[in-house]
Amino acid sequence: DIQMTQSPSSLSASIGDRVTITCQASQDISNYLNWYQQKPGKAPKLLIYDASHLETGVPSRFSGSGSGTDFIFTINSLQPEDIATYYCQRYGNLPLTFGGGTKVEIK
Amino acid sequence: QVQLVESGGGVVQPGDSLRLSCAASGFTFSDSGMHWVRQAPGKGLEWVAFIRFDGSNKYYVDSVKGRFTISRDNSKNTLYLQMNSLRVEDTAIYYCAKDKGSGITWLGWFDPWGRGTLVTVSS
């Protein structure tokens, strides 16, 4: 199975900071990568698909990039409502797998 | 709007069975592949199973193969997960999620998700 390694597992940043999360696949997955946001006590929500495409209605401060094995998720100008855990997710073949998650907190 | 509501969770003992349901509304259920995804307490997300729009194909993560069965009733707009021989490690919130694709094209993306139902396996 293709493993997804996400880092860091947690981070603390100030309002307005730029936040970067990385996700690495154990083998080439092209751009078959999504990013989800899970707020405390809530279900996950799809933010970015195909590595870099913003889902409709998602604020433009969120972005994604990368292909192959290395991917980056960025929040430009962190807002209080962005407090959540973020997960990368690989698709394209089975089993579908997630990264371990990155918990984002306010400093 | 699209709504997914899970039910059927509870506390059971190891070896017991449980059936989860997911009632769907706000979209053409019979045209959508559906997934179950779980999350152990304080842990990350794990895909569990997928069923195609017409129920013709079903796929599972290795850890539940032979124990869990995904099914659907398109006349009732309802997805199911029959869980047999439950283990302590199956303890989790179980979410149903709609696949982002439609018809014969499924993508392996989860959008949207239900609010989940908690399954606790404990002696």
Short mmCIF file of C-alpha atoms in Angstrom, two decimals:
data_model
loop_
_atom_site.label_atom_id
_atom_site.label_comp_id
_atom_site.label_asym_id
_atom_site.label_seq_id
_atom_site.Cartn_x
_atom_site.Cartn_y
_atom_site.Cartn_z
CA ASP A 1 0.00 0.00 0.00
CA ILE A 2 1.08 3.58 -0.64
CA GLN A 3 1.87 5.37 2.61
CA MET A 4 1.25 9.05 3.18
CA THR A 5 3.55 10.85 5.62
CA GLN A 6 2.32 14.20 6.81
CA SER A 7 4.33 16.75 8.80
CA PRO A 8 4.37 18.33 11.21
CA SER A 9 1.86 16.47 13.36
CA SER A 10 1.01 19.75 15.08
CA LEU A 11 1.94 23.39 14.88
CA SER A 12 1.22 26.64 16.64
CA ALA A 13 1.08 29.90 14.73
CA SER A 14 -0.13 33.47 15.20
CA ILE A 15 -3.08 35.07 13.48
CA GLY A 16 -1.92 36.35 10.12
CA ASP A 17 0.97 33.90 9.85
CA ARG A 18 1.61 31.74 6.84
CA VAL A 19 1.23 28.04 7.68
CA THR A 20 2.75 25.23 5.63
CA ILE A 21 2.04 21.52 5.88
CA THR A 22 3.77 18.83 3.86
CA CYS A 23 2.60 15.44 2.72
CA GLN A 24 4.90 12.84 1.20
CA ALA A 25 3.81 9.72 -0.67
CA SER A 26 5.84 6.52 -0.55
CA GLN A 27 5.64 6.35 -4.34
CA ASP A 28 4.62 8.56 -7.25
CA ILE A 29 0.93 9.43 -7.07
CA SER A 30 0.93 12.09 -9.79
CA ASN A 31 -1.50 14.77 -8.56
CA TYR A 32 -3.96 12.34 -7.00
CA LEU A 33 -4.07 14.14 -3.68
CA ASN A 34 -6.75 15.95 -1.71
CA TRP A 35 -6.68 18.05 1.46
CA TYR A 36 -9.39 18.05 4.12
CA GLN A 37 -10.09 20.25 7.12
CA GLN A 38 -11.60 18.77 10.28
CA LYS A 39 -12.71 21.21 12.95
CA PRO A 40 -13.05 19.91 16.52
CA GLY A 41 -16.08 17.67 16.91
CA LYS A 42 -17.03 17.98 13.25
CA ALA A 43 -16.80 15.87 10.13
CA PRO A 44 -13.99 16.55 7.65
CA LYS A 45 -14.53 18.93 4.76
CA LEU A 46 -12.87 18.77 1.34
CA LEU A 47 -10.77 21.89 0.71
CA ILE A 48 -8.45 21.07 -2.18
CA TYR A 49 -8.59 18.39 -4.86
CA ASP A 50 -6.13 17.24 -7.50
CA ALA A 51 -3.33 18.65 -5.33
CA SER A 52 -3.93 22.29 -6.19
CA HIS A 53 -7.57 23.00 -7.07
CA LEU A 54 -9.65 24.88 -4.55
CA GLU A 55 -13.08 23.45 -3.84
CA THR A 56 -15.95 25.83 -4.52
CA GLY A 57 -16.58 28.19 -1.61
CA VAL A 58 -13.22 27.63 0.08
CA PRO A 59 -11.38 30.87 0.93
CA SER A 60 -8.49 31.74 -1.34
CA ARG A 61 -6.04 31.89 1.57
CA PHE A 62 -5.91 28.09 1.28
CA SER A 63 -3.74 26.61 -1.46
CA GLY A 64 -2.01 23.41 -2.44
CA SER A 65 0.85 22.44 -4.68
CA GLY A 66 3.03 19.53 -5.65
CA SER A 67 3.02 16.37 -7.71
CA GLY A 68 4.68 13.01 -7.71
CA THR A 69 5.64 12.31 -4.11
CA ASP A 70 5.85 15.72 -2.44
CA PHE A 71 2.94 18.02 -1.70
CA ILE A 72 2.44 21.26 0.20
CA PHE A 73 -0.67 22.74 1.78
CA THR A 74 -0.55 26.43 2.69
CA ILE A 75 -2.74 28.77 4.67
CA ASN A 76 -1.83 32.37 3.88
CA SER A 77 -2.72 34.61 6.77
CA LEU A 78 -4.03 32.22 9.40
CA GLN A 79 -7.47 33.11 10.77
CA PRO A 80 -9.09 32.04 14.07
CA GLU A 81 -11.63 29.93 12.20
CA ASP A 82 -8.81 27.89 10.65
CA ILE A 83 -8.17 26.07 13.91
CA ALA A 84 -8.54 22.46 12.86
CA THR A 85 -6.73 19.30 11.91
CA TYR A 86 -5.77 19.02 8.27
CA TYR A 87 -5.39 15.73 6.41
CA CYS A 88 -3.97 14.84 3.03
CA GLN A 89 -5.61 11.93 1.21
CA ARG A 90 -4.43 9.88 -1.72
CA TYR A 91 -6.78 8.49 -4.34
CA GLY A 92 -6.31 6.76 -7.67
CA ASN A 93 -6.17 3.21 -6.42
CA LEU A 94 -7.17 1.21 -3.40
CA PRO A 95 -6.89 1.33 -0.51
CA LEU A 96 -7.59 5.04 -0.23
CA THR A 97 -5.24 6.41 2.42
CA PHE A 98 -4.85 9.51 4.57
CA GLY A 99 -1.88 11.23 6.09
CA GLY A 100 -1.68 11.23 9.85
CA GLY A 101 -3.02 14.76 10.18
CA THR A 102 -1.66 18.14 11.27
CA LYS A 103 -3.30 19.91 14.17
CA VAL A 104 -3.15 23.69 13.75
CA GLU A 105 -3.43 25.83 16.86
CA ILE A 106 -3.22 29.54 17.59
CA LYS A 107 -0.13 30.74 19.42
CA GLN B 1 -28.84 20.51 0.43
CA VAL B 2 -26.95 17.24 0.61
CA GLN B 3 -27.44 15.53 3.94
CA LEU B 4 -26.05 12.29 5.30
CA VAL B 5 -27.21 11.02 8.68
CA GLU B 6 -25.60 7.99 10.27
CA SER B 7 -27.22 5.84 12.93
CA GLY B 8 -26.82 2.47 14.59
CA GLY B 9 -23.71 3.01 16.67
CA GLY B 10 -23.43 1.84 20.24
CA VAL B 11 -21.47 -0.14 22.80
CA VAL B 12 -20.90 -3.81 22.04
CA GLN B 13 -18.61 -6.57 23.20
CA PRO B 14 -15.80 -8.14 21.18
CA GLY B 15 -17.23 -10.68 18.75
CA ASP B 16 -20.60 -8.96 18.53
CA SER B 17 -22.29 -7.60 15.42
CA LEU B 18 -23.70 -4.19 14.60
CA ARG B 19 -25.33 -2.63 11.55
CA LEU B 20 -24.83 1.01 10.74
CA SER B 21 -27.14 2.98 8.50
CA CYS B 22 -26.66 6.23 6.58
CA ALA B 23 -29.77 8.04 5.37
CA ALA B 24 -29.09 10.24 2.36
CA SER B 25 -31.04 13.19 1.03
CA GLY B 26 -30.60 16.22 -1.20
CA PHE B 27 -28.96 14.39 -4.12
CA THR B 28 -29.57 11.47 -6.46
CA PHE B 29 -28.42 8.67 -4.18
CA SER B 30 -28.80 6.00 -6.86
CA ASP B 31 -26.24 7.84 -9.00
CA SER B 32 -23.56 8.12 -6.30
CA GLY B 33 -20.85 5.83 -5.02
CA MET B 34 -20.64 5.85 -1.23
CA HIS B 35 -17.91 5.30 1.33
CA TRP B 36 -17.52 4.49 5.00
CA VAL B 37 -14.58 6.15 6.75
CA ARG B 38 -13.73 5.73 10.42
CA GLN B 39 -11.78 7.61 13.04
CA ALA B 40 -10.60 6.01 16.25
CA PRO B 41 -10.82 8.29 19.31
CA GLY B 42 -8.15 10.98 19.06
CA LYS B 43 -6.70 9.37 15.93
CA GLY B 44 -6.62 9.97 12.19
CA LEU B 45 -8.93 8.96 9.39
CA GLU B 46 -9.12 5.49 7.85
CA TRP B 47 -11.09 4.57 4.74
CA VAL B 48 -13.13 1.42 5.41
CA ALA B 49 -15.26 0.53 2.40
CA PHE B 50 -16.76 1.75 -0.88
CA ILE B 51 -19.78 0.66 -2.89
CA ARG B 52 -20.50 1.69 -6.43
CA PHE B 53 -23.70 3.56 -7.33
CA ASP B 54 -25.54 0.41 -8.30
CA GLY B 55 -24.01 -1.89 -5.70
CA SER B 56 -22.21 -3.87 -8.39
CA ASN B 57 -18.79 -3.58 -6.81
CA LYS B 58 -17.64 -3.30 -3.21
CA TYR B 59 -14.17 -2.67 -1.86
CA TYR B 60 -12.72 -2.89 1.65
CA VAL B 61 -9.62 -2.08 3.61
CA ASP B 62 -7.77 -5.30 4.46
CA SER B 63 -8.41 -5.03 8.20
CA VAL B 64 -12.18 -5.46 7.77
CA LYS B 65 -12.34 -7.86 4.83
CA GLY B 66 -14.45 -10.89 5.66
CA ARG B 67 -15.97 -9.17 8.71
CA PHE B 68 -17.68 -6.05 7.34
CA THR B 69 -20.17 -5.81 4.48
CA ILE B 70 -21.18 -2.59 2.77
CA SER B 71 -24.54 -2.50 1.04
CA ARG B 72 -27.17 -0.05 -0.12
CA ASP B 73 -30.88 0.21 -0.79
CA ASN B 74 -31.40 2.78 -3.52
CA SER B 75 -35.18 2.62 -3.06
CA LYS B 76 -34.70 3.85 0.50
CA ASN B 77 -31.73 6.19 -0.15
CA THR B 78 -29.84 4.34 2.54
CA LEU B 79 -26.30 3.01 2.90
CA TYR B 80 -25.41 0.24 5.34
CA LEU B 81 -22.39 -1.26 7.02
CA GLN B 82 -22.85 -4.68 8.56
CA MET B 83 -20.06 -5.26 11.06
CA ASN B 84 -19.49 -8.77 12.37
CA SER B 85 -16.85 -10.24 14.68
CA LEU B 86 -16.14 -6.80 16.08
CA ARG B 87 -12.78 -6.16 17.72
CA VAL B 88 -11.63 -3.60 20.24
CA GLU B 89 -9.63 -1.93 17.47
CA ASP B 90 -12.83 -1.29 15.51
CA THR B 91 -13.79 1.32 18.11
CA ALA B 92 -14.26 4.56 16.18
CA ILE B 93 -16.59 7.18 14.85
CA TYR B 94 -17.93 5.84 11.56
CA TYR B 95 -18.68 8.41 8.88
CA CYS B 96 -20.51 7.84 5.65
CA ALA B 97 -19.37 10.01 2.79
CA LYS B 98 -20.51 10.56 -0.75
CA ASP B 99 -18.00 9.96 -3.51
CA LYS B 100 -17.42 13.11 -5.55
CA GLY B 101 -17.92 11.25 -8.81
CA SER B 102 -21.20 10.11 -10.29
CA GLY B 103 -22.53 7.10 -12.13
CA ILE B 104 -19.87 4.73 -13.39
CA THR B 105 -17.15 7.28 -12.61
CA TRP B 106 -16.00 7.26 -9.03
CA LEU B 107 -13.10 9.38 -7.84
CA GLY B 108 -12.18 8.24 -4.35
CA TRP B 109 -12.87 11.72 -2.95
CA PHE B 110 -15.11 12.19 0.07
CA ASP B 111 -17.59 15.02 -0.16
CA PRO B 112 -19.70 15.62 1.81
CA TRP B 113 -19.54 13.64 5.04
CA GLY B 114 -22.15 12.80 7.61
CA ARG B 115 -21.69 13.68 11.27
CA GLY B 116 -20.75 10.13 12.19
CA THR B 117 -21.91 7.48 14.63
CA LEU B 118 -19.76 6.16 17.46
CA VAL B 119 -19.06 2.45 17.75
CA THR B 120 -17.42 1.28 20.96
CA VAL B 121 -16.20 -2.29 21.27
CA SER B 122 -15.31 -3.12 24.84
CA SER B 123 -15.51 -6.03 27.22
#
